[in-house]
Amino acid sequence: MLRVKNLNVFYGGIHALKGVSIDVEKGKIVSIIGSNGAGKSTLINSICGIVKYKDGDILYKNEKLPKQAHKIVKSGICQVPEGRIIFANLTVTENLQMGAFLRNDKQGIQKDMKRVFELFPRLEERETQIAGTLSGGEQQMLAMGRGLMSNPDLILLDEPSLGLAPLLINTIFDIILEIKEMGKTILLVEQNAFKALSISDTAYVLEQGTITAQGDAKILIKDEKIQEAYLGKKKVEIK
């Protein structure tokens, strides 16, 4: 569904992504794991048209992806950004409606709103509440629900567990699996490597702008070097 080929991104003189290539198959969960500053969010933002890349190609459904963010959303890709970035002064329902701003199929929008409330019952309980007064976990649910309201085929999740309590993290990852069961394809950027690998089909390790490992997530989670670097053992360099 998505193919990133030899992507290079610079911030001034800093080479943030160095020839990064990834493939995302339809109906799969693909994870990008790595430490802070590895380039994970830069990769996501490059796909979404927020960060401009110097060279390389991004193909979506075998066609070159447009570089304008609104055209990317219209093509069937949505991003659930790091830090949630909800509209704090709008209600829960208004935030969800904003997710559907490029749509004009009223019945489809109503159907998706109902589905979002089924996935996130807490949001339905707070549908008239101002979003800025929600808890961190509820705001993450709202950000995910808002993304689903664009009716995407591919969802880019950027650090969905950031700042959440362990119990809520488990809830969010359970919901990610439910979203996959809806037929959605997911590209997941996540610092919680164990949780990410445990639900993913394939995964990539990004270190200082370079892919250093890739493959079946069930194999990577058992890899000794990855365990030492990301799963709580003594950190070693991945070569």
C-alpha positions as a Markdown table, in Angstrom:
| # | Residue | x | y | z |
|---|---|---|---|---|
| 1 | Met | 0.0 | 0.0 | 0.0 |
| 2 | Leu | 2.8 | 2.4 | 0.9 |
| 3 | Arg | 6.4 | 2.3 | -0.3 |
| 4 | Val | 9.1 | 4.8 | 0.8 |
| 5 | Lys | 12.2 | 4.6 | -1.3 |
| 6 | Asn | 15.6 | 6.1 | -0.4 |
| 7 | Leu | 14.2 | 9.1 | 1.4 |
| 8 | Asn | 16.6 | 11.8 | 2.5 |
| 9 | Val | 15.5 | 14.7 | 4.7 |
| 10 | Phe | 17.7 | 17.6 | 5.9 |
| 11 | Tyr | 17.1 | 20.2 | 8.6 |
| 12 | Gly | 19.6 | 22.8 | 7.5 |
| 13 | Gly | 22.9 | 21.0 | 7.7 |
| 14 | Ile | 21.5 | 18.1 | 9.7 |
| 15 | His | 20.9 | 14.9 | 7.7 |
| 16 | Ala | 17.8 | 13.7 | 9.5 |
| 17 | Leu | 16.8 | 10.7 | 7.3 |
| 18 | Lys | 19.5 | 8.9 | 5.3 |
| 19 | Gly | 18.2 | 6.9 | 2.5 |
| 20 | Val | 15.3 | 5.4 | 4.4 |
| 21 | Ser | 13.2 | 2.8 | 2.6 |
| 22 | Ile | 10.1 | 1.0 | 4.1 |
| 23 | Asp | 7.2 | -1.0 | 2.7 |
| 24 | Val | 3.7 | -1.1 | 4.3 |
| 25 | Glu | 1.5 | -3.9 | 3.1 |
| 26 | Lys | -2.3 | -3.6 | 3.0 |
| 27 | Gly | -4.1 | -4.7 | 6.1 |
| 28 | Lys | -0.9 | -4.9 | 8.2 |
| 29 | Ile | 0.5 | -3.1 | 11.2 |
| 30 | Val | 4.0 | -1.9 | 10.5 |
| 31 | Ser | 6.0 | -0.4 | 13.4 |
| 32 | Ile | 9.0 | 2.0 | 13.3 |
| 33 | Ile | 10.9 | 1.8 | 16.6 |
| 34 | Gly | 13.9 | 3.7 | 17.8 |
| 35 | Ser | 15.1 | 6.1 | 20.4 |
| 36 | Asn | 14.4 | 9.9 | 20.7 |
| 37 | Gly | 15.9 | 11.8 | 17.8 |
| 38 | Ala | 16.2 | 8.7 | 15.6 |
| 39 | Gly | 14.0 | 10.3 | 12.9 |
| 40 | Lys | 10.7 | 8.5 | 13.5 |
| 41 | Ser | 8.4 | 11.5 | 13.5 |
| 42 | Thr | 10.4 | 13.1 | 10.6 |
| 43 | Leu | 9.5 | 10.0 | 8.6 |
| 44 | Ile | 5.8 | 10.2 | 9.5 |
| 45 | Asn | 5.7 | 13.9 | 8.8 |
| 46 | Ser | 7.5 | 13.5 | 5.4 |
| 47 | Ile | 4.9 | 11.0 | 4.3 |
| 48 | Cys | 2.1 | 13.4 | 5.4 |
| 49 | Gly | 3.6 | 16.4 | 3.5 |
| 50 | Ile | 4.4 | 18.3 | 6.7 |
| 51 | Val | 8.2 | 18.0 | 6.3 |
| 52 | Lys | 9.7 | 18.4 | 2.8 |
| 53 | Tyr | 12.2 | 15.8 | 1.7 |
| 54 | Lys | 15.2 | 16.5 | -0.5 |
| 55 | Asp | 15.1 | 13.3 | -2.6 |
| 56 | Gly | 13.6 | 9.9 | -2.7 |
| 57 | Asp | 10.1 | 8.7 | -3.6 |
| 58 | Ile | 6.9 | 7.9 | -1.6 |
| 59 | Leu | 4.5 | 5.7 | -3.5 |
| 60 | Tyr | 0.9 | 5.1 | -2.3 |
| 61 | Lys | -1.1 | 2.4 | -4.0 |
| 62 | Asn | 1.6 | 2.3 | -6.7 |
| 63 | Glu | 1.3 | 6.0 | -7.5 |
| 64 | Lys | 3.5 | 8.8 | -6.5 |
| 65 | Leu | 2.1 | 10.5 | -3.3 |
| 66 | Pro | 1.2 | 14.2 | -3.7 |
| 67 | Lys | 3.2 | 16.5 | -1.5 |
| 68 | Gln | 0.4 | 18.7 | -0.3 |
| 69 | Ala | -1.0 | 17.6 | 3.0 |
| 70 | His | -4.7 | 18.1 | 2.2 |
| 71 | Lys | -4.3 | 16.0 | -1.0 |
| 72 | Ile | -2.6 | 13.3 | 1.0 |
| 73 | Val | -5.6 | 13.2 | 3.4 |
| 74 | Lys | -8.0 | 13.1 | 0.5 |
| 75 | Ser | -6.1 | 10.1 | -1.0 |
| 76 | Gly | -6.9 | 8.0 | 2.1 |
| 77 | Ile | -4.0 | 8.7 | 4.5 |
| 78 | Cys | -4.5 | 10.2 | 8.0 |
| 79 | Gln | -2.1 | 11.1 | 10.7 |
| 80 | Val | -2.7 | 10.9 | 14.5 |
| 81 | Pro | 0.0 | 13.2 | 15.6 |
| 82 | Glu | 2.4 | 13.0 | 18.5 |
| 83 | Gly | 1.1 | 15.0 | 21.4 |
| 84 | Arg | -2.6 | 14.5 | 20.2 |
| 85 | Ile | -3.0 | 18.2 | 19.0 |
| 86 | Ile | -6.7 | 18.2 | 19.5 |
| 87 | Phe | -8.8 | 21.4 | 19.2 |
| 88 | Ala | -8.9 | 22.2 | 22.8 |
| 89 | Asn | -11.6 | 24.9 | 22.7 |
| 90 | Leu | -14.0 | 22.7 | 20.7 |
| 91 | Thr | -16.3 | 19.9 | 22.0 |
| 92 | Val | -15.5 | 16.2 | 21.5 |
| 93 | Thr | -18.1 | 16.0 | 18.7 |
| 94 | Glu | -16.8 | 19.1 | 17.0 |
| 95 | Asn | -13.3 | 17.6 | 17.0 |
| 96 | Leu | -14.6 | 14.5 | 15.4 |
| 97 | Gln | -16.5 | 16.5 | 12.8 |
| 98 | Met | -13.2 | 18.3 | 12.0 |
| 99 | Gly | -11.7 | 14.9 | 11.1 |
| 100 | Ala | -14.3 | 14.7 | 8.3 |
| 101 | Phe | -13.7 | 18.1 | 6.9 |
| 102 | Leu | -12.9 | 16.8 | 3.4 |
| 103 | Arg | -16.0 | 14.6 | 3.2 |
| 104 | Asn | -19.5 | 15.4 | 2.0 |
| 105 | Asp | -21.2 | 11.9 | 2.4 |
| 106 | Lys | -23.5 | 12.7 | 5.4 |
| 107 | Gln | -24.6 | 9.2 | 5.9 |
| 108 | Gly | -21.1 | 7.9 | 5.8 |
| 109 | Ile | -20.0 | 10.5 | 8.3 |
| 110 | Gln | -22.9 | 9.5 | 10.7 |
| 111 | Lys | -22.0 | 5.9 | 10.4 |
| 112 | Asp | -18.3 | 6.5 | 11.1 |
| 113 | Met | -19.2 | 8.7 | 14.1 |
| 114 | Lys | -21.3 | 5.8 | 15.5 |
| 115 | Arg | -18.3 | 3.5 | 14.9 |
| 116 | Val | -15.9 | 5.8 | 16.7 |
| 117 | Phe | -18.2 | 6.0 | 19.7 |
| 118 | Glu | -18.4 | 2.2 | 19.7 |
| 119 | Leu | -14.6 | 2.0 | 19.7 |
| 120 | Phe | -14.3 | 4.8 | 22.3 |
| 121 | Pro | -17.4 | 4.7 | 24.6 |
| 122 | Arg | -15.8 | 7.3 | 26.9 |
| 123 | Leu | -15.9 | 9.8 | 24.1 |
| 124 | Glu | -19.7 | 9.3 | 23.7 |
| 125 | Glu | -20.1 | 9.9 | 27.4 |
| 126 | Arg | -18.3 | 13.2 | 26.9 |
| 127 | Glu | -19.5 | 14.2 | 23.4 |
| 128 | Thr | -20.5 | 17.7 | 24.5 |
| 129 | Gln | -17.5 | 18.3 | 26.8 |
| 130 | Ile | -14.8 | 20.8 | 25.8 |
| 131 | Ala | -11.9 | 18.7 | 24.5 |
| 132 | Gly | -9.2 | 20.6 | 26.5 |
| 133 | Thr | -10.8 | 19.4 | 29.7 |
| 134 | Leu | -10.3 | 15.7 | 28.9 |
| 135 | Ser | -7.7 | 13.6 | 30.5 |
| 136 | Gly | -4.6 | 12.7 | 28.5 |
| 137 | Gly | -5.9 | 9.2 | 27.7 |
| 138 | Glu | -9.2 | 10.6 | 26.6 |
| 139 | Gln | -7.5 | 13.2 | 24.4 |
| 140 | Gln | -5.5 | 10.3 | 22.7 |
| 141 | Met | -8.7 | 8.5 | 22.1 |
| 142 | Leu | -10.2 | 11.7 | 20.6 |
| 143 | Ala | -7.2 | 12.2 | 18.3 |
| 144 | Met | -7.5 | 8.6 | 17.1 |
| 145 | Gly | -11.2 | 9.0 | 16.6 |
| 146 | Arg | -10.7 | 12.2 | 14.7 |
| 147 | Gly | -8.3 | 10.4 | 12.4 |
| 148 | Leu | -10.8 | 7.7 | 11.7 |
| 149 | Met | -13.4 | 10.2 | 10.8 |
| 150 | Ser | -11.5 | 11.0 | 7.6 |
| 151 | Asn | -12.3 | 7.4 | 6.5 |
| 152 | Pro | -8.7 | 6.5 | 5.8 |
| 153 | Asp | -7.2 | 3.4 | 4.3 |
| 154 | Leu | -3.9 | 4.0 | 6.0 |
| 155 | Ile | -3.5 | 5.4 | 9.5 |
| 156 | Leu | -0.1 | 6.9 | 10.7 |
| 157 | Leu | 0.0 | 6.7 | 14.5 |
| 158 | Asp | 2.8 | 8.8 | 16.0 |
| 159 | Glu | 3.6 | 7.8 | 19.6 |
| 160 | Pro | 0.1 | 6.9 | 20.8 |
| 161 | Ser | 1.3 | 5.8 | 24.2 |
| 162 | Leu | 3.3 | 8.9 | 25.0 |
| 163 | Gly | 2.6 | 10.2 | 28.5 |
| 164 | Leu | -0.1 | 7.6 | 29.3 |
| 165 | Ala | -0.5 | 5.4 | 32.4 |
| 166 | Pro | 0.3 | 1.6 | 31.8 |
| 167 | Leu | -3.4 | 0.6 | 32.0 |
| 168 | Leu | -4.4 | 3.2 | 29.4 |
| 169 | Ile | -1.5 | 2.1 | 27.1 |
| 170 | Asn | -2.9 | -1.4 | 27.1 |
| 171 | Thr | -6.3 | 0.0 | 26.2 |
| 172 | Ile | -4.9 | 2.1 | 23.3 |
| 173 | Phe | -3.0 | -0.9 | 21.9 |
| 174 | Asp | -6.1 | -3.1 | 22.1 |
| 175 | Ile | -8.0 | -0.5 | 20.2 |
| 176 | Ile | -5.2 | -0.3 | 17.5 |
| 177 | Leu | -5.8 | -4.1 | 17.0 |
| 178 | Glu | -9.6 | -3.4 | 16.7 |
| 179 | Ile | -8.9 | -0.8 | 14.1 |
| 180 | Lys | -6.8 | -3.3 | 12.1 |
| 181 | Glu | -9.8 | -5.7 | 12.2 |
| 182 | Met | -11.8 | -2.9 | 10.6 |
| 183 | Gly | -9.6 | -3.4 | 7.5 |
| 184 | Lys | -7.3 | -0.5 | 8.1 |
| 185 | Thr | -3.6 | -0.5 | 7.5 |
| 186 | Ile | -1.5 | 1.0 | 10.2 |
| 187 | Leu | 2.0 | 2.6 | 10.3 |
| 188 | Leu | 2.9 | 2.9 | 14.0 |
| 189 | Val | 5.8 | 5.0 | 15.3 |
| 190 | Glu | 6.4 | 4.1 | 19.0 |
| 191 | Gln | 9.0 | 4.4 | 21.7 |
| 192 | Asn | 7.4 | 1.6 | 23.6 |
| 193 | Ala | 9.1 | -1.0 | 21.5 |
| 194 | Phe | 7.8 | -4.1 | 23.3 |
| 195 | Lys | 4.1 | -3.0 | 22.9 |
| 196 | Ala | 4.7 | -2.0 | 19.3 |
| 197 | Leu | 6.4 | -5.2 | 18.3 |
| 198 | Ser | 3.9 | -7.3 | 20.2 |
| 199 | Ile | 1.0 | -6.2 | 17.9 |
| 200 | Ser | 2.9 | -5.6 | 14.7 |
| 201 | Asp | 3.3 | -7.8 | 11.6 |
| 202 | Thr | 6.6 | -6.3 | 10.5 |
| 203 | Ala | 8.9 | -3.6 | 12.0 |
| 204 | Tyr | 11.8 | -1.4 | 11.3 |
| 205 | Val | 14.5 | -0.1 | 13.7 |
| 206 | Leu | 15.5 | 3.5 | 13.0 |
| 207 | Glu | 18.8 | 4.7 | 14.4 |
| 208 | Gln | 20.1 | 8.2 | 13.8 |
| 209 | Gly | 18.2 | 8.5 | 10.5 |
| 210 | Thr | 19.1 | 5.0 | 9.2 |
| 211 | Ile | 17.2 | 1.7 | 9.1 |
| 212 | Thr | 19.5 | -0.7 | 11.1 |
| 213 | Ala | 17.1 | -3.7 | 11.3 |
| 214 | Gln | 13.9 | -4.9 | 9.7 |
| 215 | Gly | 11.7 | -7.9 | 9.4 |
| 216 | Asp | 9.0 | -10.0 | 11.1 |
| 217 | Ala | 8.0 | -8.3 | 14.4 |
| 218 | Lys | 7.8 | -11.7 | 16.1 |
| 219 | Ile | 11.4 | -12.4 | 15.2 |
| 220 | Leu | 12.7 | -8.9 | 16.0 |
| 221 | Ile | 11.1 | -9.0 | 19.5 |
| 222 | Lys | 13.3 | -12.1 | 20.2 |
| 223 | Asp | 16.5 | -10.6 | 18.8 |
| 224 | Glu | 19.0 | -10.3 | 21.5 |
| 225 | Lys | 20.5 | -7.0 | 20.3 |
| 226 | Ile | 17.1 | -5.4 | 20.0 |
| 227 | Gln | 16.1 | -6.7 | 23.4 |
| 228 | Glu | 19.2 | -5.2 | 24.9 |
| 229 | Ala | 18.7 | -1.9 | 23.1 |
| 230 | Tyr | 15.0 | -1.4 | 23.5 |
| 231 | Leu | 13.3 | -3.9 | 25.7 |
| 232 | Gly | 14.9 | -3.1 | 29.1 |
| 233 | Lys | 18.3 | -4.8 | 29.0 |
| 234 | Lys | 21.6 | -3.1 | 28.9 |
| 235 | Lys | 21.7 | -0.9 | 25.8 |
| 236 | Val | 24.1 | -2.0 | 23.0 |
| 237 | Glu | 24.7 | -0.7 | 19.5 |
| 238 | Ile | 22.6 | -2.4 | 16.8 |
| 239 | Lys | 24.8 | -3.1 | 13.8 |
